[in-house]
mmCIF file of C-alpha atoms in Angstrom:
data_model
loop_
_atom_site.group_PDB
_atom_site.id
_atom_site.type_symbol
_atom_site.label_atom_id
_atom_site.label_comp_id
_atom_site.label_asym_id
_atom_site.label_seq_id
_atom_site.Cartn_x
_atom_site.Cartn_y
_atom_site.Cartn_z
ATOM 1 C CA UNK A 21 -107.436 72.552 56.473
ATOM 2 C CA UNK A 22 -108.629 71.616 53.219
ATOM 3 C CA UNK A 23 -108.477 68.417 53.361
ATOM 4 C CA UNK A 24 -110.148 67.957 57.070
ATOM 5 C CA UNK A 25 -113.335 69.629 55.286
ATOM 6 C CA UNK A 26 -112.882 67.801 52.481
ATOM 7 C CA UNK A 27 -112.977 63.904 54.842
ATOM 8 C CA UNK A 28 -115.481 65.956 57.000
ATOM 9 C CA UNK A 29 -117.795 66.631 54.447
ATOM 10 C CA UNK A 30 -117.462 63.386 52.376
ATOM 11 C CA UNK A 31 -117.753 61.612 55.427
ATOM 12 C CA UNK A 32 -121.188 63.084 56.973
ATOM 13 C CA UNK A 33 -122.453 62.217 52.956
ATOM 14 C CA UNK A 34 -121.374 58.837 53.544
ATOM 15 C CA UNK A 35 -123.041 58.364 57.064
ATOM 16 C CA UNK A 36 -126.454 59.879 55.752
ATOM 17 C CA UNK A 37 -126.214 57.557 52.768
ATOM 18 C CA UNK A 38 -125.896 54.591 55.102
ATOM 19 C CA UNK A 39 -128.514 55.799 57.538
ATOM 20 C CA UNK A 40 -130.925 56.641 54.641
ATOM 21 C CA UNK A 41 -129.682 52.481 53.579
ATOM 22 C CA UNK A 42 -130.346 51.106 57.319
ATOM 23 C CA UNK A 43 -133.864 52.921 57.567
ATOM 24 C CA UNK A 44 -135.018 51.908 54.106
ATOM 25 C CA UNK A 45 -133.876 48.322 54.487
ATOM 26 C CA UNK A 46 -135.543 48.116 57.592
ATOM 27 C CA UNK A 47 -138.669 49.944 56.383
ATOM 28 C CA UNK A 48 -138.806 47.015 53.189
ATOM 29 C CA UNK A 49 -138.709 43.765 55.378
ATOM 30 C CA UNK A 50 -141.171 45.170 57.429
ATOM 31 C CA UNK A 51 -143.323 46.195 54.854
ATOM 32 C CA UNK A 52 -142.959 43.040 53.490
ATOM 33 C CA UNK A 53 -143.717 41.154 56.494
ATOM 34 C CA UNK A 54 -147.202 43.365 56.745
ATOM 35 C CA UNK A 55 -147.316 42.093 53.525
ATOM 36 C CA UNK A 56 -146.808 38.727 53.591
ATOM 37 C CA UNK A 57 -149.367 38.179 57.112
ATOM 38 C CA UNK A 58 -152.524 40.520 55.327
ATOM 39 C CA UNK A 59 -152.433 38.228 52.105
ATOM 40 C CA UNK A 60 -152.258 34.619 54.669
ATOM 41 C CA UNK A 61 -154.780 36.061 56.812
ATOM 42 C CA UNK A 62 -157.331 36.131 53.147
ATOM 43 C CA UNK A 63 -155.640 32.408 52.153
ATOM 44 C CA UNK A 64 -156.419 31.303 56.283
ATOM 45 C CA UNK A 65 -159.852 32.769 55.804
ATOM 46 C CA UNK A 66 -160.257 31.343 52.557
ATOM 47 C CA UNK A 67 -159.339 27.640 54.098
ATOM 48 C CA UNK A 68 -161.577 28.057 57.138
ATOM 49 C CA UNK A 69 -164.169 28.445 54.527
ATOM 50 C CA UNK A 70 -163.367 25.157 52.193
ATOM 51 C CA UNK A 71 -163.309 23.828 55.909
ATOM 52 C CA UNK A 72 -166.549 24.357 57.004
ATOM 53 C CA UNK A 73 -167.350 23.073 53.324
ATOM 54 C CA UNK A 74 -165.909 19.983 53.812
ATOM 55 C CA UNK A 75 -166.927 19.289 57.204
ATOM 56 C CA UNK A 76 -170.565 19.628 56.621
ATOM 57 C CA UNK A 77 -170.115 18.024 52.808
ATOM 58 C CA UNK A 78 -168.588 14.978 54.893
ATOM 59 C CA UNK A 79 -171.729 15.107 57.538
ATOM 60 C CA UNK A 80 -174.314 14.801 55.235
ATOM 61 C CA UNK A 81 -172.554 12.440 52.579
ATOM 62 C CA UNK A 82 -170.526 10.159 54.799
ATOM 63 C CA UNK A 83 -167.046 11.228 52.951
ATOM 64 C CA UNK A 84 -165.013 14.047 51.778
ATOM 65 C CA UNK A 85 -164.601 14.965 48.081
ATOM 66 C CA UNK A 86 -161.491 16.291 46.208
ATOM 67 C CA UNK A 87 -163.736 17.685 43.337
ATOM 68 C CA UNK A 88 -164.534 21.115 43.545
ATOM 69 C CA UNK A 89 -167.457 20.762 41.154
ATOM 70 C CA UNK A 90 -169.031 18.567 43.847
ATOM 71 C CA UNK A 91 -168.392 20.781 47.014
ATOM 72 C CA UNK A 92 -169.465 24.075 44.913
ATOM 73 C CA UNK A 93 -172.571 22.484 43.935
ATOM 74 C CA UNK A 94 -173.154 20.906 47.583
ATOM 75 C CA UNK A 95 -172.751 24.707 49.125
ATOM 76 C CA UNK A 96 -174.808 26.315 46.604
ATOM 77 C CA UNK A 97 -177.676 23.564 46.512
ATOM 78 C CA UNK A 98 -177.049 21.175 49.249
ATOM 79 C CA UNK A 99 -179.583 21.082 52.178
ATOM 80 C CA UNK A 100 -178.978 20.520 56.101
ATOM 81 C CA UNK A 101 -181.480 18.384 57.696
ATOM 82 C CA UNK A 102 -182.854 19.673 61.070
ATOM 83 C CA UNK A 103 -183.589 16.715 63.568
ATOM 84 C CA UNK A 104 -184.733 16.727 66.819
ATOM 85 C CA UNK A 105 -183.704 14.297 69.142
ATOM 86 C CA UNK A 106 -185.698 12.422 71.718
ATOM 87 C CA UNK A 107 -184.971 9.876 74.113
ATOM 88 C CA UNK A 108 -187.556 8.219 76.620
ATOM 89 C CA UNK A 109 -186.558 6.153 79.493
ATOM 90 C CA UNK A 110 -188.773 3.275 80.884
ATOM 91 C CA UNK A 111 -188.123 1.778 84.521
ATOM 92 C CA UNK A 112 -188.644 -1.931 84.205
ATOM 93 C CA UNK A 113 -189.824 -4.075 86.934
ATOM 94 C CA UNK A 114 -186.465 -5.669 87.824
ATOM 95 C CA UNK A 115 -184.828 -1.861 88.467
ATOM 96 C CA UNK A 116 -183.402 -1.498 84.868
ATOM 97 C CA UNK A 117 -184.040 1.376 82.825
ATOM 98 C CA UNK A 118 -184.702 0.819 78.768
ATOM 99 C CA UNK A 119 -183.994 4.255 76.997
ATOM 100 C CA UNK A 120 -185.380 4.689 73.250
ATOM 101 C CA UNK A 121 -184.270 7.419 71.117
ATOM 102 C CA UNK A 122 -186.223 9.187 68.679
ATOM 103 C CA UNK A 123 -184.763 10.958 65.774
ATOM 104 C CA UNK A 124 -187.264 13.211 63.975
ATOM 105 C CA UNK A 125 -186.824 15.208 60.976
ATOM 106 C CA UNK A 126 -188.135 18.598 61.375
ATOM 107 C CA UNK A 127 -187.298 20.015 57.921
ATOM 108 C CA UNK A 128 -184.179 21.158 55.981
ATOM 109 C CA UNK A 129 -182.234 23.935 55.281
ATOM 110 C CA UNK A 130 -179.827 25.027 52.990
ATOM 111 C CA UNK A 131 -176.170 24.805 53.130
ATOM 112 C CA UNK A 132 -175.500 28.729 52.083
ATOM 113 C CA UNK A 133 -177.799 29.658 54.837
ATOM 114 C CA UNK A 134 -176.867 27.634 57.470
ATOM 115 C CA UNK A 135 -173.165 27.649 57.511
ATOM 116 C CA UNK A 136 -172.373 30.570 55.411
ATOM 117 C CA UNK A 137 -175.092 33.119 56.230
ATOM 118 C CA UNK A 138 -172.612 35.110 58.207
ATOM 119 C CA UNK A 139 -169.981 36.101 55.354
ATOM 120 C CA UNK A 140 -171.068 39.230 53.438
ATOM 121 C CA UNK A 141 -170.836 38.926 49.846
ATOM 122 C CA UNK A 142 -170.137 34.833 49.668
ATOM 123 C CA UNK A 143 -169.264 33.451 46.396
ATOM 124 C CA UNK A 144 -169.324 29.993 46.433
ATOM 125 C CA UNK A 145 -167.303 29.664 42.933
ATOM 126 C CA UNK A 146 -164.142 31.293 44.210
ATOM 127 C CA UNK A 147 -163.736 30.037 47.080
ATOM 128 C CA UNK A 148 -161.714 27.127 45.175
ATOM 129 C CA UNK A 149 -158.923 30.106 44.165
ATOM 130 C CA UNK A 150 -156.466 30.970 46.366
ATOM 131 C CA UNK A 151 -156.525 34.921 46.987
ATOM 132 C CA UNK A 152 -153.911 37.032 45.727
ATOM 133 C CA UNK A 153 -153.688 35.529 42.452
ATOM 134 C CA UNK A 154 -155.208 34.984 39.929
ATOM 135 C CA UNK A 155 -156.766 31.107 38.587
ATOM 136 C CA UNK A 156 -154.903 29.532 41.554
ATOM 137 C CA UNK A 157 -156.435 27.065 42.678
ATOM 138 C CA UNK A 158 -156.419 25.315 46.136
ATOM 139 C CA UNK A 159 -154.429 21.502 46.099
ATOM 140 C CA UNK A 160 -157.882 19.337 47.307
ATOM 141 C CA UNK A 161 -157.384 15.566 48.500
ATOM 142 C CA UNK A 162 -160.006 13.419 49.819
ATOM 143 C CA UNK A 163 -159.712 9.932 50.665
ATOM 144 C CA UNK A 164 -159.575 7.015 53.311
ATOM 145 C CA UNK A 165 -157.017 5.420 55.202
ATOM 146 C CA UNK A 166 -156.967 2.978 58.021
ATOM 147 C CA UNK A 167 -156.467 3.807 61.496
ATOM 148 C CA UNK A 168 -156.549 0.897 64.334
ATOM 149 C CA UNK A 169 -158.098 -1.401 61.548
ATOM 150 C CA UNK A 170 -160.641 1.019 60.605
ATOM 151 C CA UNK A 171 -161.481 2.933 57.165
ATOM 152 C CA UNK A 172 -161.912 6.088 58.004
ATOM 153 C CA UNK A 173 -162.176 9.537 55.881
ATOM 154 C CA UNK A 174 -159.233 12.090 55.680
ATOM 155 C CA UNK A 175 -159.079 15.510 53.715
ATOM 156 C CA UNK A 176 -155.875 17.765 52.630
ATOM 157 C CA UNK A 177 -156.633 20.707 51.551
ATOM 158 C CA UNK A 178 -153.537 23.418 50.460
ATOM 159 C CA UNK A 179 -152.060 26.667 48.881
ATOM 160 C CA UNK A 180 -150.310 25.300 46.176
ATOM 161 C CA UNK A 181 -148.385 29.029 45.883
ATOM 162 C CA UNK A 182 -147.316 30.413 48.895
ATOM 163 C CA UNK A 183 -147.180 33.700 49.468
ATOM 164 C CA UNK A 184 -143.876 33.556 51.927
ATOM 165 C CA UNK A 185 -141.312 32.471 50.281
ATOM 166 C CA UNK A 186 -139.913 30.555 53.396
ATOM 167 C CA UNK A 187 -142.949 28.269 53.112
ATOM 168 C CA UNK A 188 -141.843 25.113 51.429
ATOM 169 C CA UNK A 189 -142.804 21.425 51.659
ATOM 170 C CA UNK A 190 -139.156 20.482 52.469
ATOM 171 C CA UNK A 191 -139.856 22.312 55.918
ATOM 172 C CA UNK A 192 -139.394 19.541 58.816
ATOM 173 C CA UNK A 193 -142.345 21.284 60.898
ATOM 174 C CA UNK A 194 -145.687 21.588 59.743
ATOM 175 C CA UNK A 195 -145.997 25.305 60.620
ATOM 176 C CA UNK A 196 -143.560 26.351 57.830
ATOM 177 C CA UNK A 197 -144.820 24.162 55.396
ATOM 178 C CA UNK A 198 -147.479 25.895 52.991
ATOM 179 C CA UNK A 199 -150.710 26.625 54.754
ATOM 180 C CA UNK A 200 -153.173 23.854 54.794
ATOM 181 C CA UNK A 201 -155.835 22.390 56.785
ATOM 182 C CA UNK A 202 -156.278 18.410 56.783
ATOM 183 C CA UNK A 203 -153.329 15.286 56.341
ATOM 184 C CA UNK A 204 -153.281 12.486 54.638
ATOM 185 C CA UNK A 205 -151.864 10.442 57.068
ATOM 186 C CA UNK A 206 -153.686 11.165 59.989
ATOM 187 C CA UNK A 207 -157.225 12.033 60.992
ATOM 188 C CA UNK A 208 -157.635 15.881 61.330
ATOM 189 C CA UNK A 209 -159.228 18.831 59.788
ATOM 190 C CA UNK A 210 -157.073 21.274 62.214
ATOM 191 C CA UNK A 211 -155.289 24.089 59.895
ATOM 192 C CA UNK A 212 -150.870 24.106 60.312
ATOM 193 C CA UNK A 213 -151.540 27.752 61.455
ATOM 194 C CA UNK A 214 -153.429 27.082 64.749
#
């Protein structure tokens, strides 16, 4: 009788040890996983905002830039010109029309304002660091390659640290490769987590 209370006893200990094991385990990945998707959603954000840089950098220069001296200056003290656009269409005497456009500049306005004037407390100077750590900095490429026999302008822009560990450049799809918006082979600006 002993011994039945004995492998009673010691087993119960045993199955509490393994349930307290299952839960915890369990409880740590997804932990982890809240983790892992609250620290991409700041890195997304982040990129969305280098984005919008770049996008409007590229509008109002004609081309991208991989220096972040020149896109931190260009959102701090870059200006967006406002035009209005105008187009007035003449009937000529043999039934065609002739339309001319008019492009008038109304004024400017800054960069900061215009794009950025809905994020609260926007600092211009990190958005070049990737969140969650600390002097990271964001991979930036600008250049041009040719499409159909035409030059055109292409941007990369990534997390040179992920986060997720099972984020690696060796990935064969673009999804699990580190987040990034941009190629360098092909003309985009779309992010790899949309």
């Amino acid at each position: 009788m002993d011994k039945l209370k004995i492998y009673t006893y010691s087993t119960l200990i045993i199955a509490i040890a393994l349930a307290f094991y299952l839960v915890s385990s369990i409880k740590y990945s997804i932990d982890e996983e809240a983790r892992i998707d609250k620290a991409e959603s700041l890195i997304i954000d982040n990129l969305k905002v280098i984005r919008d840089a770049q996008v409007t950098y590229q509008s109002v220069t004609g081309s991208y830039t991989s220096n972040w001296d020149s896109l931190i200056n260009f959102v701090e003290n870059g200006e967006i010109f406002i035009i209005q656009r105008r187009e007035e269409t003449v009937l000529l005497d043999y039934g065609a029309e002739e339309t001319t456009l008019y492009l008038d500049t109304l004024g400017s306005i800054s960069v900061v304002d215009s794009i950025f004037s809905n994020l609260i407390s926007f600092n211009p100077q990190k958005m070049k660091y990737v969140p969650g750590y600390d002097n990271v900095e964001f991979e930036m490429w600008a250049g041009q390659i040719e499409k159909g026999g035409v030059s055109v302008n292409v941007v990369e822009v990534r997390n040179p640290k992920p986060i997720d560990p099972d984020r690696k450049e060796s990935n064969e799809a673009n999804i699990n490769k580190p987040l990034r918006f941009g190629s360098r082979t092909s003309i985009t600006t779309a992010g790899n987590w949309e």
